[in-house]
PDB file of C-alpha atoms in Angstrom:
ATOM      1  CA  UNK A 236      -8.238  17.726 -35.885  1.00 60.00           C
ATOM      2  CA  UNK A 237      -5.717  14.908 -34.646  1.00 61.00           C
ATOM      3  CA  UNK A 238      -4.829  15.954 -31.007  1.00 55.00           C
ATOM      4  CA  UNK A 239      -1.852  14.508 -29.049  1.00 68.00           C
ATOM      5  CA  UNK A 240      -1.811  13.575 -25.651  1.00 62.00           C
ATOM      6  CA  UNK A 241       1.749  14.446 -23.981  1.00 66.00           C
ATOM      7  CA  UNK A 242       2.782  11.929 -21.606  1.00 68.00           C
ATOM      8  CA  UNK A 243       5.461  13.454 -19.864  1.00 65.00           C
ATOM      9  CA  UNK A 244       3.260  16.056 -17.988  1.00 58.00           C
ATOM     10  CA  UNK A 245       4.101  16.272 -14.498  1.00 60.00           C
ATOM     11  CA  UNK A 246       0.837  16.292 -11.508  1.00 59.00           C
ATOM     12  CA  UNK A 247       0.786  19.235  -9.548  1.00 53.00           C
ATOM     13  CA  UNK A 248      -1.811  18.118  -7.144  1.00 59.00           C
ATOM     14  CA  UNK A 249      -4.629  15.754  -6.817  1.00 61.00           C
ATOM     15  CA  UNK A 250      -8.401  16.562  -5.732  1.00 65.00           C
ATOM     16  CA  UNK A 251     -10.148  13.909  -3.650  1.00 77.00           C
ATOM     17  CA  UNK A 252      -8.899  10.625  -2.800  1.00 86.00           C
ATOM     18  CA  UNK A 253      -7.266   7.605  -4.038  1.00 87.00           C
ATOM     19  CA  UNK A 254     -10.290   5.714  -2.904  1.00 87.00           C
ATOM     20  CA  UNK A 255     -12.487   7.329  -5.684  1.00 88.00           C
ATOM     21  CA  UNK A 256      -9.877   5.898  -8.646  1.00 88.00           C
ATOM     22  CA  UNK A 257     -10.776   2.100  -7.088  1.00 94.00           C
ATOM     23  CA  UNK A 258     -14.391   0.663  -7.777  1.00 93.00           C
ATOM     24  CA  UNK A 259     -16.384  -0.514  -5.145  1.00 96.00           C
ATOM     25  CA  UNK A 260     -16.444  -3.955  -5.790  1.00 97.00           C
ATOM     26  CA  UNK A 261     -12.577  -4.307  -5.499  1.00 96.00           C
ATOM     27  CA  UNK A 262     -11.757  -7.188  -3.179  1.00 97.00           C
ATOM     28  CA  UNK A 263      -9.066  -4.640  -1.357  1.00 97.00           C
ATOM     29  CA  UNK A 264     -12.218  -2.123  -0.708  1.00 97.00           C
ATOM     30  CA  UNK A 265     -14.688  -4.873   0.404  1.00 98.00           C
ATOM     31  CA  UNK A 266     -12.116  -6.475   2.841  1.00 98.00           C
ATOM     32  CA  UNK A 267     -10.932  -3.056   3.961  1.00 97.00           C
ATOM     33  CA  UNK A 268     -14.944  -2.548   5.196  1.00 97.00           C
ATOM     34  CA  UNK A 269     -14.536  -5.644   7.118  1.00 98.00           C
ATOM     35  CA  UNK A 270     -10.985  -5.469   8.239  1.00 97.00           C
ATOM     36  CA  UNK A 271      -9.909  -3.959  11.392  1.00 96.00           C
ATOM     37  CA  UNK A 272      -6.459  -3.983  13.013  1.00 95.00           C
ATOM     38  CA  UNK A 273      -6.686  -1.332  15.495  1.00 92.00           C
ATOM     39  CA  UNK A 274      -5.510  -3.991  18.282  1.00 94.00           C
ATOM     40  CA  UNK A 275      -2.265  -4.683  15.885  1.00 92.00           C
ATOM     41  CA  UNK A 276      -0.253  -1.888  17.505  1.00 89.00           C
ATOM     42  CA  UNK A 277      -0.897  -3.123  21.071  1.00 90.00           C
ATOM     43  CA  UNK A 278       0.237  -6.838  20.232  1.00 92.00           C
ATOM     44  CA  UNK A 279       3.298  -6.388  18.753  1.00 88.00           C
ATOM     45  CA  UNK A 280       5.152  -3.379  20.315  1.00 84.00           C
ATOM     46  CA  UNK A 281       7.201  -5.216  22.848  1.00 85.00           C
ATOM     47  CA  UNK A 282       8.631  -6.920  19.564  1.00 82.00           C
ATOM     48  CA  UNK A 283      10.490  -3.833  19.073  1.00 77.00           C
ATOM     49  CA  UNK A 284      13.495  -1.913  20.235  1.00 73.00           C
ATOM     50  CA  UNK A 285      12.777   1.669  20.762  1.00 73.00           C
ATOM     51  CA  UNK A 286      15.350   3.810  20.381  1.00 74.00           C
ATOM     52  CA  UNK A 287      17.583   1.019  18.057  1.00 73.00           C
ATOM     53  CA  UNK A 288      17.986   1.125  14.776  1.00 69.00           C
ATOM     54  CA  UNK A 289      16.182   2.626  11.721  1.00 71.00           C
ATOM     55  CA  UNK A 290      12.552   3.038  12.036  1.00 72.00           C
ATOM     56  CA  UNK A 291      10.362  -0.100  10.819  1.00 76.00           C
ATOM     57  CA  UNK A 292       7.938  -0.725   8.373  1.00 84.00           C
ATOM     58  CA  UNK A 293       4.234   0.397  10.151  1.00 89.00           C
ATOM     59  CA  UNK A 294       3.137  -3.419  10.975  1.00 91.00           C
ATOM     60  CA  UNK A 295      -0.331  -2.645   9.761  1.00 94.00           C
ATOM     61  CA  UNK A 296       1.249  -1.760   6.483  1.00 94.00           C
ATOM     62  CA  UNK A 297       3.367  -4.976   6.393  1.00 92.00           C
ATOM     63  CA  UNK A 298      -0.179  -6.911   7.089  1.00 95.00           C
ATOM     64  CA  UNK A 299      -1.912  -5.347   4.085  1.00 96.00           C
ATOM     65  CA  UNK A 300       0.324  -5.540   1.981  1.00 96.00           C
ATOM     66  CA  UNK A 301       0.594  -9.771   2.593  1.00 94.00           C
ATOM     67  CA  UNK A 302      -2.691  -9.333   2.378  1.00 97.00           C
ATOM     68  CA  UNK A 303      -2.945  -7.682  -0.458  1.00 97.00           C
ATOM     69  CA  UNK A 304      -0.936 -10.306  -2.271  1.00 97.00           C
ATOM     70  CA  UNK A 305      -2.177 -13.143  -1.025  1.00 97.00           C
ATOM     71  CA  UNK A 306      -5.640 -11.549  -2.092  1.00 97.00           C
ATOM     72  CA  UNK A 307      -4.410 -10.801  -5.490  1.00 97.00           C
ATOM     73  CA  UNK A 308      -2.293 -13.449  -6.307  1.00 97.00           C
ATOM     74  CA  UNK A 309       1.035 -12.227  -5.946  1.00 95.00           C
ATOM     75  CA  UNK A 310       3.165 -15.193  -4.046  1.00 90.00           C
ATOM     76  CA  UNK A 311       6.817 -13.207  -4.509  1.00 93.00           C
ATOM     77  CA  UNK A 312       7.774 -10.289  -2.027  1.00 92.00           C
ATOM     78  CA  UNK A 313       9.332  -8.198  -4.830  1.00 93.00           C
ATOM     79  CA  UNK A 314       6.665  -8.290  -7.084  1.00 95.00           C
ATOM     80  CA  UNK A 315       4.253  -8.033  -4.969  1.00 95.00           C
ATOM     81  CA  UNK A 316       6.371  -4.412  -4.035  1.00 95.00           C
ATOM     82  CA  UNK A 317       7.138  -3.318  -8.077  1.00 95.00           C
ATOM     83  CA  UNK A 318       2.768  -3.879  -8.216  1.00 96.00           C
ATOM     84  CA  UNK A 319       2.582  -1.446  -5.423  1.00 96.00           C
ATOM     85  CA  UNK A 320       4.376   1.045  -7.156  1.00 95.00           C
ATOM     86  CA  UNK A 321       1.729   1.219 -10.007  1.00 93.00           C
ATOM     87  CA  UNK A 322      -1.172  -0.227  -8.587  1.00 95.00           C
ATOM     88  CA  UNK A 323      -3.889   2.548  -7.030  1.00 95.00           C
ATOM     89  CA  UNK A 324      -5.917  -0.112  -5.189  1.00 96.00           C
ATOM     90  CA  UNK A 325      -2.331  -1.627  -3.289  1.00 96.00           C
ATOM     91  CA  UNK A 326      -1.220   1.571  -2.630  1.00 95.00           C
ATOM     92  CA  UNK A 327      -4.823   3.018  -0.870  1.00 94.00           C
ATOM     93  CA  UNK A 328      -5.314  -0.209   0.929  1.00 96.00           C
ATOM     94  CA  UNK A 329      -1.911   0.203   2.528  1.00 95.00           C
ATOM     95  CA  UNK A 330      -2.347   4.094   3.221  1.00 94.00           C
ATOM     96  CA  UNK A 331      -0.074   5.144   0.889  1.00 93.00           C
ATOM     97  CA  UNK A 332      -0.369   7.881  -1.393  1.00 89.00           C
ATOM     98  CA  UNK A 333       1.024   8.374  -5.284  1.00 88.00           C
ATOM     99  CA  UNK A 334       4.349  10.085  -4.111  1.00 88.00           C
ATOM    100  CA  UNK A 335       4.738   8.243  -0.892  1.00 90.00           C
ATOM    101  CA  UNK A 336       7.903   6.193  -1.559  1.00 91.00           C
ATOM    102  CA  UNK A 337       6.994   2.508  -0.233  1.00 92.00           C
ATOM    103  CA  UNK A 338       8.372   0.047   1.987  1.00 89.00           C
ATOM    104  CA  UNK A 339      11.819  -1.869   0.295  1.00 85.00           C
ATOM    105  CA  UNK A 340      10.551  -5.398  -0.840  1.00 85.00           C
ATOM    106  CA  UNK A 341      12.451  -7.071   2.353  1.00 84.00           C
ATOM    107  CA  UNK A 342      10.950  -4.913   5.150  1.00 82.00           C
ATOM    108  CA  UNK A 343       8.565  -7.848   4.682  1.00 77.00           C
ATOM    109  CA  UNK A 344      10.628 -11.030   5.136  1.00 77.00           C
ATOM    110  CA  UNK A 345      12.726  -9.777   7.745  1.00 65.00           C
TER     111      UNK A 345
END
């Protein structure tokens, strides 16, 4: 019998993690074992202004994410933002889950 897969079924929920849709030997997974930017916080909080403005972009996201690029290639802000948006591996490396809406592409140039 010739089945049809319908594409335009929406996801209730998901069991389990990103982490188990991106294979171990990923370069974001084996640099994630080895990175750690706990002390990131610390360091740059007097660059901000509490109470001012909108909230900004998590800086240990912002690092990732160049990181991600830079590890994968991807040289242009925007891009590197649109291959968030469908790229599992980006979007678990940055903490970011499926429906999380991400950063705008010039959180990270400003």
């Amino acid at each position: 019998m010739l089945g049809r897969k319908e594409r335009d079924q929406l996801e209730l929920y998901m069991c389990g993690s990103l982490r188990d849709l991106v294979p171990d030997d990923h370069v974001l997974v084996k640099v994630d074992r080895v990175l750690d930017l706990s002390w990131l916080h610390e360091e740059v909080a007097e660059l901000y202004a509490a109470g001012f403005g909108r909230p900004g972009i998590d800086p240990e996201v912002a690092v990732r994410l160049m990181l991600a690029g830079f590890l994968l290639g991807i040289v242009h802000d925007r891009r590197l933002m649109r291959e968030a948006q469908v790229n599992i591996a980006i979007r678990w490396f940055i903490g970011f889950g499926l429906h999380e809406v991400l950063p705008d592409h010039s959180s990270l140039t400003r």
